[in-house]
CSV table of C-alpha atoms in Angstrom, one decimal:
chain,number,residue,atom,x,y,z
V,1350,UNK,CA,17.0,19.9,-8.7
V,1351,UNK,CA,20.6,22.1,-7.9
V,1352,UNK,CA,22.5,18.8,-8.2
V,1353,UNK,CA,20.2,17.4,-11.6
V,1354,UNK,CA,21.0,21.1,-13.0
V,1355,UNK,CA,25.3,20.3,-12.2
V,1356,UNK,CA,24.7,16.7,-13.2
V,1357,UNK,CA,23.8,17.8,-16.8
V,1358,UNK,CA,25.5,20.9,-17.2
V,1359,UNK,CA,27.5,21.8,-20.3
V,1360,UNK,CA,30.9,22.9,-17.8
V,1361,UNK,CA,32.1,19.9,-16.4
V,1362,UNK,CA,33.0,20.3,-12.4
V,1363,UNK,CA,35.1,19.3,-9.5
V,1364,UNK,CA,35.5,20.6,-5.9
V,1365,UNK,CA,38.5,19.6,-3.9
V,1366,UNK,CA,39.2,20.0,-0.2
V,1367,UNK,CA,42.3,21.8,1.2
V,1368,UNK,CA,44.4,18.4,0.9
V,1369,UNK,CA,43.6,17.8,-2.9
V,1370,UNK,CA,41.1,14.8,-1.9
V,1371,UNK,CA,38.0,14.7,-4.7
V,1372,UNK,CA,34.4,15.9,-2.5
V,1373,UNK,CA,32.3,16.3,-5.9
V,1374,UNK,CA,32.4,15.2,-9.8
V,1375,UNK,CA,29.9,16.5,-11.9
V,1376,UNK,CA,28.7,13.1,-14.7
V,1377,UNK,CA,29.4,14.6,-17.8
V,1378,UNK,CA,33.2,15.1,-16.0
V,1379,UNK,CA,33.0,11.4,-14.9
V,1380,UNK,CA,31.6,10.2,-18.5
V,1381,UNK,CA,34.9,12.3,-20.1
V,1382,UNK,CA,37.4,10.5,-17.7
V,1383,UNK,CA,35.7,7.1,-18.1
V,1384,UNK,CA,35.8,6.9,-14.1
V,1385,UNK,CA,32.9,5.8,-11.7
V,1386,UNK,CA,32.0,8.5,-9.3
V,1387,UNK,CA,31.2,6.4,-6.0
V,1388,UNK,CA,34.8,5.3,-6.5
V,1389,UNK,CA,36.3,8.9,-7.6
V,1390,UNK,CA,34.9,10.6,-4.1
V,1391,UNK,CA,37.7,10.2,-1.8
V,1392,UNK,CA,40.6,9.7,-4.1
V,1393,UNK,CA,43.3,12.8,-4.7
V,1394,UNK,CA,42.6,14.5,-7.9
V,1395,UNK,CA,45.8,14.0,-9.0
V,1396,UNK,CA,44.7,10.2,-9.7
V,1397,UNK,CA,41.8,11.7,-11.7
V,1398,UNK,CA,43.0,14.0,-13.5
V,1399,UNK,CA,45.6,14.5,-15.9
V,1400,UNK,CA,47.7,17.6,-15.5
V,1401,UNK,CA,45.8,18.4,-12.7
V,1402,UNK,CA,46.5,21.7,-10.9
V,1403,UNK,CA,43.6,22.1,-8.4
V,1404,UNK,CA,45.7,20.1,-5.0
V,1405,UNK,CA,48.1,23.4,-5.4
V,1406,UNK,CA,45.1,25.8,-5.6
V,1407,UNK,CA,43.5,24.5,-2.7
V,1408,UNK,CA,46.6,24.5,-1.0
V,1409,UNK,CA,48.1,28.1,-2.1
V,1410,UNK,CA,44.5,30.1,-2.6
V,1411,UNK,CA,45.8,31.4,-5.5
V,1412,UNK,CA,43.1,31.8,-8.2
V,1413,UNK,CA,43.7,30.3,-11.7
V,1414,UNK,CA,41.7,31.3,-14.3
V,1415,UNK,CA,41.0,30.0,-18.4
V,1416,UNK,CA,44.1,28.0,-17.8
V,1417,UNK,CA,45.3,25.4,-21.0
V,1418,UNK,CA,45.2,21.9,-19.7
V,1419,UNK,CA,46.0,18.8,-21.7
V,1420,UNK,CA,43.7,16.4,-20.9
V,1421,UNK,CA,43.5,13.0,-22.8
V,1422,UNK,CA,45.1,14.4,-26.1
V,1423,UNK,CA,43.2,17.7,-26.0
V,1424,UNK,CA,44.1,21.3,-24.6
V,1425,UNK,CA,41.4,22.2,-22.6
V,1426,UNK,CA,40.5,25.7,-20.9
V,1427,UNK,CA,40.2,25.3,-17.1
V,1428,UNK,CA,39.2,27.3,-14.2
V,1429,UNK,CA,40.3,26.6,-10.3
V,1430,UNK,CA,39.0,29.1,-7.8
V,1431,UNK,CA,39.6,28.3,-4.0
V,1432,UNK,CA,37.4,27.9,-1.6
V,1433,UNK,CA,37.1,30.2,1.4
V,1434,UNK,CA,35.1,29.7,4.9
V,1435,UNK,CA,35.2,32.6,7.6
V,1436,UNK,CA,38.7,33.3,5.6
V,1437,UNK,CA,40.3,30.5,5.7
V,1438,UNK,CA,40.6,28.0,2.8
V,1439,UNK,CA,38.6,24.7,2.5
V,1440,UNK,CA,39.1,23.6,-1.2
V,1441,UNK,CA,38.8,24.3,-4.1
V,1442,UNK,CA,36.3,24.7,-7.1
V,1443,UNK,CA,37.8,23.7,-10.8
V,1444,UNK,CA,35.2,23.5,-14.3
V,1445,UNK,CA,36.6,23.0,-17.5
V,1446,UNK,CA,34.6,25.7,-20.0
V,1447,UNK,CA,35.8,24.6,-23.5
V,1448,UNK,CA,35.7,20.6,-24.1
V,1449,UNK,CA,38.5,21.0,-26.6
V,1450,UNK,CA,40.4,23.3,-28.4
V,1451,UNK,CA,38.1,23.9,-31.4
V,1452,UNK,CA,35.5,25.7,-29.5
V,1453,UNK,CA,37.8,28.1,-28.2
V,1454,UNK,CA,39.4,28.3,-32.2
V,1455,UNK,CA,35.8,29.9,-32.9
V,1456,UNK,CA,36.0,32.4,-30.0
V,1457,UNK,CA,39.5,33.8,-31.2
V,1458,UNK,CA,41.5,33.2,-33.9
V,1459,UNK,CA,44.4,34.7,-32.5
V,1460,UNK,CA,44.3,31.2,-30.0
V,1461,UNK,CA,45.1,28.9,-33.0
V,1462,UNK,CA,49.2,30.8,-33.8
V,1463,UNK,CA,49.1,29.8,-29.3
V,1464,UNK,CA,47.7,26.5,-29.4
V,1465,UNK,CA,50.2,25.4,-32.4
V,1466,UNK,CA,53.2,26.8,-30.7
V,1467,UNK,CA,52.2,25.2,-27.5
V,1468,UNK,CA,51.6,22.0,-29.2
V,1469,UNK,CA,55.6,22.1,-30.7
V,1470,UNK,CA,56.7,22.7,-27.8
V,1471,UNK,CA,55.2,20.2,-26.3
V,1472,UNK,CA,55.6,17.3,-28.8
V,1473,UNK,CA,59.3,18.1,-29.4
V,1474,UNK,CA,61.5,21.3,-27.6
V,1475,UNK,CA,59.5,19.8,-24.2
V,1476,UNK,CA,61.2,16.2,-24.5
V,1477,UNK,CA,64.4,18.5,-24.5
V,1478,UNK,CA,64.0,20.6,-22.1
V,1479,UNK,CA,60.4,19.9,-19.9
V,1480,UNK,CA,59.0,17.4,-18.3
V,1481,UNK,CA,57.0,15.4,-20.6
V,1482,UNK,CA,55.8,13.2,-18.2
V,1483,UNK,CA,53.3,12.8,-15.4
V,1484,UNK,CA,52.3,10.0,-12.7
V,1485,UNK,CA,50.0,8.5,-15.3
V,1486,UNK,CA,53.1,7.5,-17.3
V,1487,UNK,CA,54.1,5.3,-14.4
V,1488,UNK,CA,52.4,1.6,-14.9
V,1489,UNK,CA,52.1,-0.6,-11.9
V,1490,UNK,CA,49.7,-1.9,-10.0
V,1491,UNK,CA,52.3,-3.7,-6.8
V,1492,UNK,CA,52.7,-2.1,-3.3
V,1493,UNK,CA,56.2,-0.8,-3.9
V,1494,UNK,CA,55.0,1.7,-6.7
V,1495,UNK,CA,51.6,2.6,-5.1
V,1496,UNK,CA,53.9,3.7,-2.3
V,1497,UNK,CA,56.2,5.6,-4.2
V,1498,UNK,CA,53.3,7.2,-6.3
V,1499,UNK,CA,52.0,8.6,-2.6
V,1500,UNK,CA,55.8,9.4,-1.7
V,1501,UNK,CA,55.9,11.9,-5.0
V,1502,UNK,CA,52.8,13.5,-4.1
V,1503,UNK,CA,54.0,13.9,-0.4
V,1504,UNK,CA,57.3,15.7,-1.5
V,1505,UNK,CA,56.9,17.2,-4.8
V,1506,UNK,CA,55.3,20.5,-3.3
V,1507,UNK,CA,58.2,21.4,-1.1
V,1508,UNK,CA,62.0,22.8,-2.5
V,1509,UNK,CA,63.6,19.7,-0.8
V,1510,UNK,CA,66.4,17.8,-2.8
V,1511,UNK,CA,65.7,14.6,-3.8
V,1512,UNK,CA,67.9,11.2,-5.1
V,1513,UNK,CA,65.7,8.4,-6.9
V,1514,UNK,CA,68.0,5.3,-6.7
V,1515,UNK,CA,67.5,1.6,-8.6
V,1516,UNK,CA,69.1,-0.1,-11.3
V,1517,UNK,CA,68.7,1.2,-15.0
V,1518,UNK,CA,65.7,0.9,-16.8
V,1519,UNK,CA,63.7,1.3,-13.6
V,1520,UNK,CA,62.0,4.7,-14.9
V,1521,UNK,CA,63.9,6.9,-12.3
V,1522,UNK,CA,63.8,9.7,-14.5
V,1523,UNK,CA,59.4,9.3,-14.9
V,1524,UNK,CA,59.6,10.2,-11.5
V,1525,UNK,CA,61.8,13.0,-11.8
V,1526,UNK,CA,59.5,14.7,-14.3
V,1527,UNK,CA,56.4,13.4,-11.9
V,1528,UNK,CA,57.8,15.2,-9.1
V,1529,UNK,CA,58.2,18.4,-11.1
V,1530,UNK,CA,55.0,17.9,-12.5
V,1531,UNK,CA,52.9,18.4,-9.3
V,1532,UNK,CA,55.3,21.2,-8.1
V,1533,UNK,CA,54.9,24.9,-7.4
V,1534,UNK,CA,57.3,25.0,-10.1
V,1535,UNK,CA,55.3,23.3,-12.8
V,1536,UNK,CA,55.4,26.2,-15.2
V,1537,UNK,CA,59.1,26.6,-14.6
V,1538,UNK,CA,61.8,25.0,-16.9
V,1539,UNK,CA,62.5,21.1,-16.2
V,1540,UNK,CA,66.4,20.9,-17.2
V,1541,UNK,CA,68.2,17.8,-17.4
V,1542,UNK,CA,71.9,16.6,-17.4
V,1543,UNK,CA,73.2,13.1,-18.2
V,1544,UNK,CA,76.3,13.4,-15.8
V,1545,UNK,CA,78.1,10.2,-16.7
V,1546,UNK,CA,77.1,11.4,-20.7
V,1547,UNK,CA,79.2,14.6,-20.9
V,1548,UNK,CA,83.0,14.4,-21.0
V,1549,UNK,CA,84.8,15.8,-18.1
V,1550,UNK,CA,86.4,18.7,-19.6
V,1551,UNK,CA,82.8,20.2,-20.8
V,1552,UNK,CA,80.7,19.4,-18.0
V,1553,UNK,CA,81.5,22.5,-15.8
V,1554,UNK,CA,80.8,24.8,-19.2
V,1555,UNK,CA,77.3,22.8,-19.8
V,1556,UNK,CA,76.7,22.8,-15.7
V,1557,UNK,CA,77.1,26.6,-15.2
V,1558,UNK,CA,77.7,28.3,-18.7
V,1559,UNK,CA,80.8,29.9,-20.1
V,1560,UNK,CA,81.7,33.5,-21.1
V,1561,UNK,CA,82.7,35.0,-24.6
V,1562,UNK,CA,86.4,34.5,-25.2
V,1563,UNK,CA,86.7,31.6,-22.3
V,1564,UNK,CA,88.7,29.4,-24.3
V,1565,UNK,CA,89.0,28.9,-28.3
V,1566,UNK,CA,85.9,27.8,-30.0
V,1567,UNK,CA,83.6,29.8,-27.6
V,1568,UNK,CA,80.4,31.1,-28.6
V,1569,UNK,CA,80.3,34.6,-29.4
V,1570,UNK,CA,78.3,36.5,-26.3
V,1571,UNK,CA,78.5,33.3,-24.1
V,1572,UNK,CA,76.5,30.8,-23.2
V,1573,UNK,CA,74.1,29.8,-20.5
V,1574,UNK,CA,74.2,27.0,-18.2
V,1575,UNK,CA,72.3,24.1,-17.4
V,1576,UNK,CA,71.6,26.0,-13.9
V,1577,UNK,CA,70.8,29.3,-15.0
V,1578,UNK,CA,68.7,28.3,-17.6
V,1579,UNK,CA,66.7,25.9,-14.6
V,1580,UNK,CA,66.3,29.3,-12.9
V,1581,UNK,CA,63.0,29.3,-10.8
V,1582,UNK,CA,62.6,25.7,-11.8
V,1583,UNK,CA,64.6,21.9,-11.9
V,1584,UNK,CA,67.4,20.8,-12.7
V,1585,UNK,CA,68.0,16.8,-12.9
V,1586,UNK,CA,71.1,15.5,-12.0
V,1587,UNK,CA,70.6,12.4,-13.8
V,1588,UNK,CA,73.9,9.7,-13.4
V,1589,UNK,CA,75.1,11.8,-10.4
V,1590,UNK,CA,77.6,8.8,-9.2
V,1591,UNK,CA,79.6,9.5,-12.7
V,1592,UNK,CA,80.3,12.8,-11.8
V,1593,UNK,CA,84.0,13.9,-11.4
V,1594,UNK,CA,85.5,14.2,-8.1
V,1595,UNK,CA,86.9,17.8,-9.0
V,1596,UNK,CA,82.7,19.0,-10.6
V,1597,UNK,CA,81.2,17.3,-7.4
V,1598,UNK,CA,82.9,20.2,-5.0
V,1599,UNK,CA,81.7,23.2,-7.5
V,1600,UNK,CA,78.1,21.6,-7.3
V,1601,UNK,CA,78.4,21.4,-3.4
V,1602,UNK,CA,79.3,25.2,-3.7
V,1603,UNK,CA,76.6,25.9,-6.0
V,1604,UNK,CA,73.9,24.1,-3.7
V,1605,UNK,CA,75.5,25.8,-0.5
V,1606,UNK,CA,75.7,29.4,-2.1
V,1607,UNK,CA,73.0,28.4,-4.7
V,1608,UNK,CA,74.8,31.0,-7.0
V,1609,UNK,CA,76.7,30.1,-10.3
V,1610,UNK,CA,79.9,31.1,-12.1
V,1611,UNK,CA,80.2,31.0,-15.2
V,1612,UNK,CA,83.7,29.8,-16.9
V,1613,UNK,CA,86.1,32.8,-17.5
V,1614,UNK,CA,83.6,35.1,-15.5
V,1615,UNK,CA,84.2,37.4,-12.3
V,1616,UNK,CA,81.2,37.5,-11.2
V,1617,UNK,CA,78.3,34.9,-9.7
V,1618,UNK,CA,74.6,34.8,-10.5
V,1619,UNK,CA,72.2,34.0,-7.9
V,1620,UNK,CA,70.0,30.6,-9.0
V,1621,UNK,CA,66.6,29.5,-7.6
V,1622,UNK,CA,66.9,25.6,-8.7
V,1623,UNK,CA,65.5,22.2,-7.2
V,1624,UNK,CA,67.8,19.6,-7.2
V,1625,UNK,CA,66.3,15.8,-8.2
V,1626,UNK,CA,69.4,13.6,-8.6
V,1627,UNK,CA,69.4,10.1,-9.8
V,1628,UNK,CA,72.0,7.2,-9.8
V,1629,UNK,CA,72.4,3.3,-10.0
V,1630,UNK,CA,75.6,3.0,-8.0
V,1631,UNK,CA,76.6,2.3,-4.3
V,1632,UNK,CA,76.6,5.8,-3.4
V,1633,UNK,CA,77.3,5.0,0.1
V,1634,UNK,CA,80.2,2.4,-0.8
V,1635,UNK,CA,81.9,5.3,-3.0
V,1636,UNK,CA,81.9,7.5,0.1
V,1637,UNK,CA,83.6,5.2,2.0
V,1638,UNK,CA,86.1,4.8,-1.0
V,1639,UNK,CA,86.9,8.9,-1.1
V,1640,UNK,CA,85.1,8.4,-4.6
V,1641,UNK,CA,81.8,10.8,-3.8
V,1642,UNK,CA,82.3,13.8,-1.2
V,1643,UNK,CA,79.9,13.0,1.8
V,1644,UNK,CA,79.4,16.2,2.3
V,1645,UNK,CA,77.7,16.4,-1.8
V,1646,UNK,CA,75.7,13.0,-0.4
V,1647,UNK,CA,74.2,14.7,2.4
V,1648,UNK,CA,73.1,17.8,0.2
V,1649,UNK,CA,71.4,15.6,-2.7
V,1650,UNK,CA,70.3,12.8,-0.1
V,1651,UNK,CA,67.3,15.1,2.0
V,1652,UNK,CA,64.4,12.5,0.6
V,1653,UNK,CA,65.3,9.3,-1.0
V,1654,UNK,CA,63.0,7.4,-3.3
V,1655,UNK,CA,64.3,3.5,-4.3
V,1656,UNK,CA,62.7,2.4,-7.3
V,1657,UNK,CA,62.8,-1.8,-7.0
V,1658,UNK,CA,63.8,-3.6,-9.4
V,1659,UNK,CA,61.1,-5.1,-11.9
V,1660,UNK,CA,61.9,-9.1,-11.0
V,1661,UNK,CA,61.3,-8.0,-7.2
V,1662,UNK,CA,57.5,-6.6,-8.4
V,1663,UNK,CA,56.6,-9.4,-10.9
V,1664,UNK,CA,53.0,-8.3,-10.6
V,1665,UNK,CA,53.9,-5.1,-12.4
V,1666,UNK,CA,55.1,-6.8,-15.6
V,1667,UNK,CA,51.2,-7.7,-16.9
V,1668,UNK,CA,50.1,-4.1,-16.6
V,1669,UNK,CA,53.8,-2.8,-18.2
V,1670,UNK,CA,54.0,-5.3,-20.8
V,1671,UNK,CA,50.3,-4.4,-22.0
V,1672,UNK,CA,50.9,-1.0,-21.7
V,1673,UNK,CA,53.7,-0.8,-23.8
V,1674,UNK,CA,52.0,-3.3,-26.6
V,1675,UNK,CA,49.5,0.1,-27.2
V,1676,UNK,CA,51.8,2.7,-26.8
V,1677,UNK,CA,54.4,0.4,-29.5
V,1678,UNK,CA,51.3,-0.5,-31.9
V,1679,UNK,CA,49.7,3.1,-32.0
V,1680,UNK,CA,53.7,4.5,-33.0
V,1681,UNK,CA,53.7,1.7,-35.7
V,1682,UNK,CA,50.6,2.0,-36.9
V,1683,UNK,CA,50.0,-1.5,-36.5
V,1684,UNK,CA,46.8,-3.2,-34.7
V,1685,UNK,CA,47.4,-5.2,-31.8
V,1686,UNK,CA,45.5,-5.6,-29.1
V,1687,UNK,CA,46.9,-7.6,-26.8
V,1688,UNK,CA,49.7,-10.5,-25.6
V,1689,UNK,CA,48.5,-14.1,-25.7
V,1690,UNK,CA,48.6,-15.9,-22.7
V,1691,UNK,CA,51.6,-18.6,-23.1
V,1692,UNK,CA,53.7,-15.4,-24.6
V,1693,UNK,CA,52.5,-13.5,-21.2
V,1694,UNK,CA,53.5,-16.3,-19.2
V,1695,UNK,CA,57.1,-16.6,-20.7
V,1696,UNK,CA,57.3,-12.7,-19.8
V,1697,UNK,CA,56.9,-13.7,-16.1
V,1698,UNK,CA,59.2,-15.7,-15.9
V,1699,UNK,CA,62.0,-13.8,-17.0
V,1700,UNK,CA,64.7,-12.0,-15.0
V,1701,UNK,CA,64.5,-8.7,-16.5
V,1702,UNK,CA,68.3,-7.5,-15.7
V,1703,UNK,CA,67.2,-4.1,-18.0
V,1704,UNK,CA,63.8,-3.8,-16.0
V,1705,UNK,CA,60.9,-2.2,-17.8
V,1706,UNK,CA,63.6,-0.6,-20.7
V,1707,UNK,CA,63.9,-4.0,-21.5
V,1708,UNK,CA,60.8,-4.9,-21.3
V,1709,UNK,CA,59.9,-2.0,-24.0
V,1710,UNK,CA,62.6,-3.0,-26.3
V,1711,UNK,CA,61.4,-6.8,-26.2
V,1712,UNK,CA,57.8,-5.9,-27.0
V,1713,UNK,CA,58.7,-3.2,-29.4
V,1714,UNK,CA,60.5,-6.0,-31.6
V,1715,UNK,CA,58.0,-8.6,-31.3
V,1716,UNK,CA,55.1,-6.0,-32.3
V,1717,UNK,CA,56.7,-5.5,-35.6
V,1718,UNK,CA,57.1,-9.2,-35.8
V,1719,UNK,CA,54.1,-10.4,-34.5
V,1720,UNK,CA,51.6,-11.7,-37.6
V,1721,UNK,CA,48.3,-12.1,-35.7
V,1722,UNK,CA,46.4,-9.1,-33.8
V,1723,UNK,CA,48.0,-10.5,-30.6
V,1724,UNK,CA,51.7,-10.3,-29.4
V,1725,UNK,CA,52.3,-14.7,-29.5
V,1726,UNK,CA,55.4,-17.1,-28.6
V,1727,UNK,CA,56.4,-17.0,-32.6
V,1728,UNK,CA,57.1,-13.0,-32.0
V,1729,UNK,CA,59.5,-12.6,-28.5
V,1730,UNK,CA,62.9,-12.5,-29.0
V,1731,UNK,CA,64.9,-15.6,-28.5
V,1732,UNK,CA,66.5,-15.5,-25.5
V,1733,UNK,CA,63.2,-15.2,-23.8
V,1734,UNK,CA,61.9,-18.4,-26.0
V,1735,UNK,CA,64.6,-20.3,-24.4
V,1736,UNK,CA,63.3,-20.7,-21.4
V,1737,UNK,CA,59.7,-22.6,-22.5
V,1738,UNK,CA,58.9,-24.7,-21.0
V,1739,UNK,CA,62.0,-24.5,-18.1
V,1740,UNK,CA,59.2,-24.2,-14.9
V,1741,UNK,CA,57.1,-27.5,-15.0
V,1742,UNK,CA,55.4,-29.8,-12.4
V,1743,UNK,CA,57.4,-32.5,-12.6
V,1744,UNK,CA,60.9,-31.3,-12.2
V,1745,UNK,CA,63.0,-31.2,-9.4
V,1746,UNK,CA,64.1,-27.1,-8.4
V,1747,UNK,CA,67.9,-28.6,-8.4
V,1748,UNK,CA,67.4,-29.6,-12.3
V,1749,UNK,CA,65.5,-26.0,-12.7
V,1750,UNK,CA,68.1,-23.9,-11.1
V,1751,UNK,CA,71.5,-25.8,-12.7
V,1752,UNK,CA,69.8,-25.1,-16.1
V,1753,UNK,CA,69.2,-21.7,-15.3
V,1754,UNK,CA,72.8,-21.5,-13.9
V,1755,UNK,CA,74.2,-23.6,-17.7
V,1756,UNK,CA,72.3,-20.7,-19.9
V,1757,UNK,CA,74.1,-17.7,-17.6
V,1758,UNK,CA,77.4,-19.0,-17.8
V,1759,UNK,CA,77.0,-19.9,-21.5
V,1760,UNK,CA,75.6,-16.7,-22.7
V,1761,UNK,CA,78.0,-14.9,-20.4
V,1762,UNK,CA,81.1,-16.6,-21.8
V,1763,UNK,CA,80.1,-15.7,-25.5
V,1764,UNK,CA,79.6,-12.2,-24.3
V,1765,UNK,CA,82.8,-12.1,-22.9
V,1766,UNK,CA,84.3,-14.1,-25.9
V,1767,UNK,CA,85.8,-16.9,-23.8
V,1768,UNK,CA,87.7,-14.7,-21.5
V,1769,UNK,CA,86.7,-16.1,-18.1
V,1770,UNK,CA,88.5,-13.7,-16.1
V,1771,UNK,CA,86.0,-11.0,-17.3
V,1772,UNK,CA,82.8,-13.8,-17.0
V,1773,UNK,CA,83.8,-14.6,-13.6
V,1774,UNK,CA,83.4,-10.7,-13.0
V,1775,UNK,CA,80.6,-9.9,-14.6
V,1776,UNK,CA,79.1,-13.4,-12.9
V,1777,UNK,CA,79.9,-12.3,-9.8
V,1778,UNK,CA,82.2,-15.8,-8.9
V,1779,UNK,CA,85.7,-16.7,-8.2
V,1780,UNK,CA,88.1,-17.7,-11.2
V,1781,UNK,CA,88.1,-21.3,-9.8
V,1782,UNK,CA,84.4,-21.2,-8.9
V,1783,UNK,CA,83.6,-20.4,-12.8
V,1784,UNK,CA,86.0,-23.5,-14.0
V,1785,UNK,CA,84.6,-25.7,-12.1
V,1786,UNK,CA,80.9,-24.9,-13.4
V,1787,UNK,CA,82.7,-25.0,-17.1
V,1788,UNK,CA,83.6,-28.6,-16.1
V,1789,UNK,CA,80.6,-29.5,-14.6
V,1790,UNK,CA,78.2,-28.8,-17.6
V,1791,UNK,CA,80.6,-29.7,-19.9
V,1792,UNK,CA,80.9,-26.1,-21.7
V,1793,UNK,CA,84.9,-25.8,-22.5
């Protein structure tokens, strides 16, 4: 009768043990989140549960109470109590009271001038300066990223630094925000900094702030830093390998001292900042080359996540590529359900040098194009069309590979504009090795 009376109850419910693994699911909560609850039992909430705070109240005991969630394009009002047993915690308890927003309108009015300011936030100043996204942003279903989607929820409660390496495009910085995310510092500011973005001579004035009268065009009263204003929360070093040999020794004093100086100041301020750095470059290689202080490496390098690139987890581009067809068509307000199967197949089989950015952008342009309720061949971009048809039964991998080898050196020389010096770079080949491959398929 006790678990009929949960079952059916208006609150929907959830009870957590001490490590953030599911124990209980009320239906109505398992109707709302579309999940079954024989499989939800056993699984850690945070793959339940959007914005999901209950793994850090069964693990710090510290009652949360009428709580705004956003679950599933709704703010929702949530309560997480922990779970005590001869005084020591076991779990945690969570309901969510109000199903949306509009019943809680009804309650207090003064909730709607909250709820709209929350919601700007969120939708714009957020993208700036928050996180804005979550481990349900991250698409993949191969090992690689269900291992790195464990890693995050390993690391993010601790204050340990953290570099995310791969190439671009990977979706370091969805991790970054991920990590923050499921955080003790989740409230806290999420700050970010493009370090190979800002010019030399203003990154130290972005990084740590300036005061009044520094130098000419100064703001009146100052201005605060990247740092300062990550204060109790996270600052991401995004591009770290682009930063200046000179800024990389006042970071390494900032993360030994973890206090700031503003430009044209006297005095330091003490900061309380987690450092998540990123980078695509041979960090390692640069050390060895007196181009990144090893001392900096060591500091940023505590846990290291490698994001693998998307041709190395071909299995990921399905779920990625579909993915991005509904986030594209709901933006453009255009109905399309889904990627035909010889279009799918052509998306396989490409390289993906820009991993899943690329992926994005070539979707994005063939939803616009598309004239059917399906993403076909007629809608990719070219250069993917040109390889149809290139993987068959009945050809040899030597005729395969040399025409895969033609098309690189071709596109790469009109990229380059015919200067072979800068092909044979970018190629990776000796001078004389490029000529030769000119001569042999006949492309001078």
């Amino acid at each position: 009768m006790l678990e009929t009376i949960i079952d059916n109850a208006y609150e929907w419910l959830v009870v957590v043990n001490k490590d953030g693994m599911i124990d209980y699911m009320n239906k109505t909560y398992c109707e709302f989140l579309e999940v079954d609850r024989e499989t939800v039992v056993g699984r850690h909430v945070t793959d339940v549960i959007e914005n999901t705070r209950m793994h850090i109240v069964a693990r710090s005991g510290n009652m949360e109470l009428a709580d705004l969630q956003y679950i599933r394009g709704n703010y929702m009002i949530a309560n997480r109590v922990p779970i005590y047993q001869d005084d020591e915690i076991i779990g945690a308890v969570g309901t969510v009271i109000f199903r949306d927003t509009e019943q809680w309108k009804q309650m207090n009015t003064h909730i709607k001038v909250l709820l709209s300011e929350l919601e700007y936030y969120r939708s714009g100043s957020s993208k700036e300066n928050g996180a804005s996204y979550s481990l349900y942003d991250i698409v993949g279903t191969s090992e690689p990223i269900r291992s790195l989607k464990e890693k995050v929820k390993q690391v993010a409660s601790g204050n340990v630094s953290v570099l995310i390496r791969g190439e671009s495009g990977t979706g370091k910085e969805l991790f970054a925000h991920s990590i923050h995310q499921l955080s003790e510092r989740s409230n806290r500011p999420f700050i970010k900094v493009n370090c190979g973005a800002i010019p030399d001579q203003l990154l130290e004035s972005e990084l740590f702030g300036y005061e009044e009268g520094a130098f000419t065009g100064a703001k009146k009263g100052g201005k605060l830093g990247k740092f300062e204003l990550a204060d109790k929360g996270t600052i991401f070093l995004d591009e770290i390998g682009d930063m200046p040999a000179n800024m990389q020794v006042k970071l390494l004093r900032v993360l030994q001292d973890r206090e700031v100086e503003r430009v044209g100041s006297l005095r330091t301020k003490k900061v309380d900042v987690r450092i998540i750095a990123a980078t695509n470059r041979p960090l390692e290689a640069m050390v060895e080359e007196r181009r990144f202080r090893e001392d900096l490496f060591y500091r940023i390098n505590v846990i290291q996540l490698f994001i693998p690139a998307l041709r190395e987890r071909v299995q990921d581009v399905k779920p990625l590529a579909e993915s991005f067809v509904r986030k594209i068509s709901a933006k453009a307000g255009k109905r399309v359900i889904g990627i035909e199967d010889n279009a799918m197949q052509l998306l396989l089989q490409h390289n993906w040098p820009g991993n899943a950015r690329e992926l994005e952008n070539a979707l994005e342009a063939s939803v616009h194009l598309t004239r059917t309720e399906t993403v076909d061949v007629a809608s990719l971009p070219d250069y993917l069309k040109e390889n149809e048809g290139l993987v068959t039964g009945n050809r040899k991998l030597k005729d395969i590979v040399e025409k895969a080898e033609c098309e690189a050196i071709r596109k790469t020389l009109i990229q380059c504009e015919n200067d072979k010096l800068a092909a044979a770079k970018i190629l990776g080949i000796g001078k004389t090795s490029l000529y030769d491959k000119i001569n042999k398929y006949d492309l001078v």
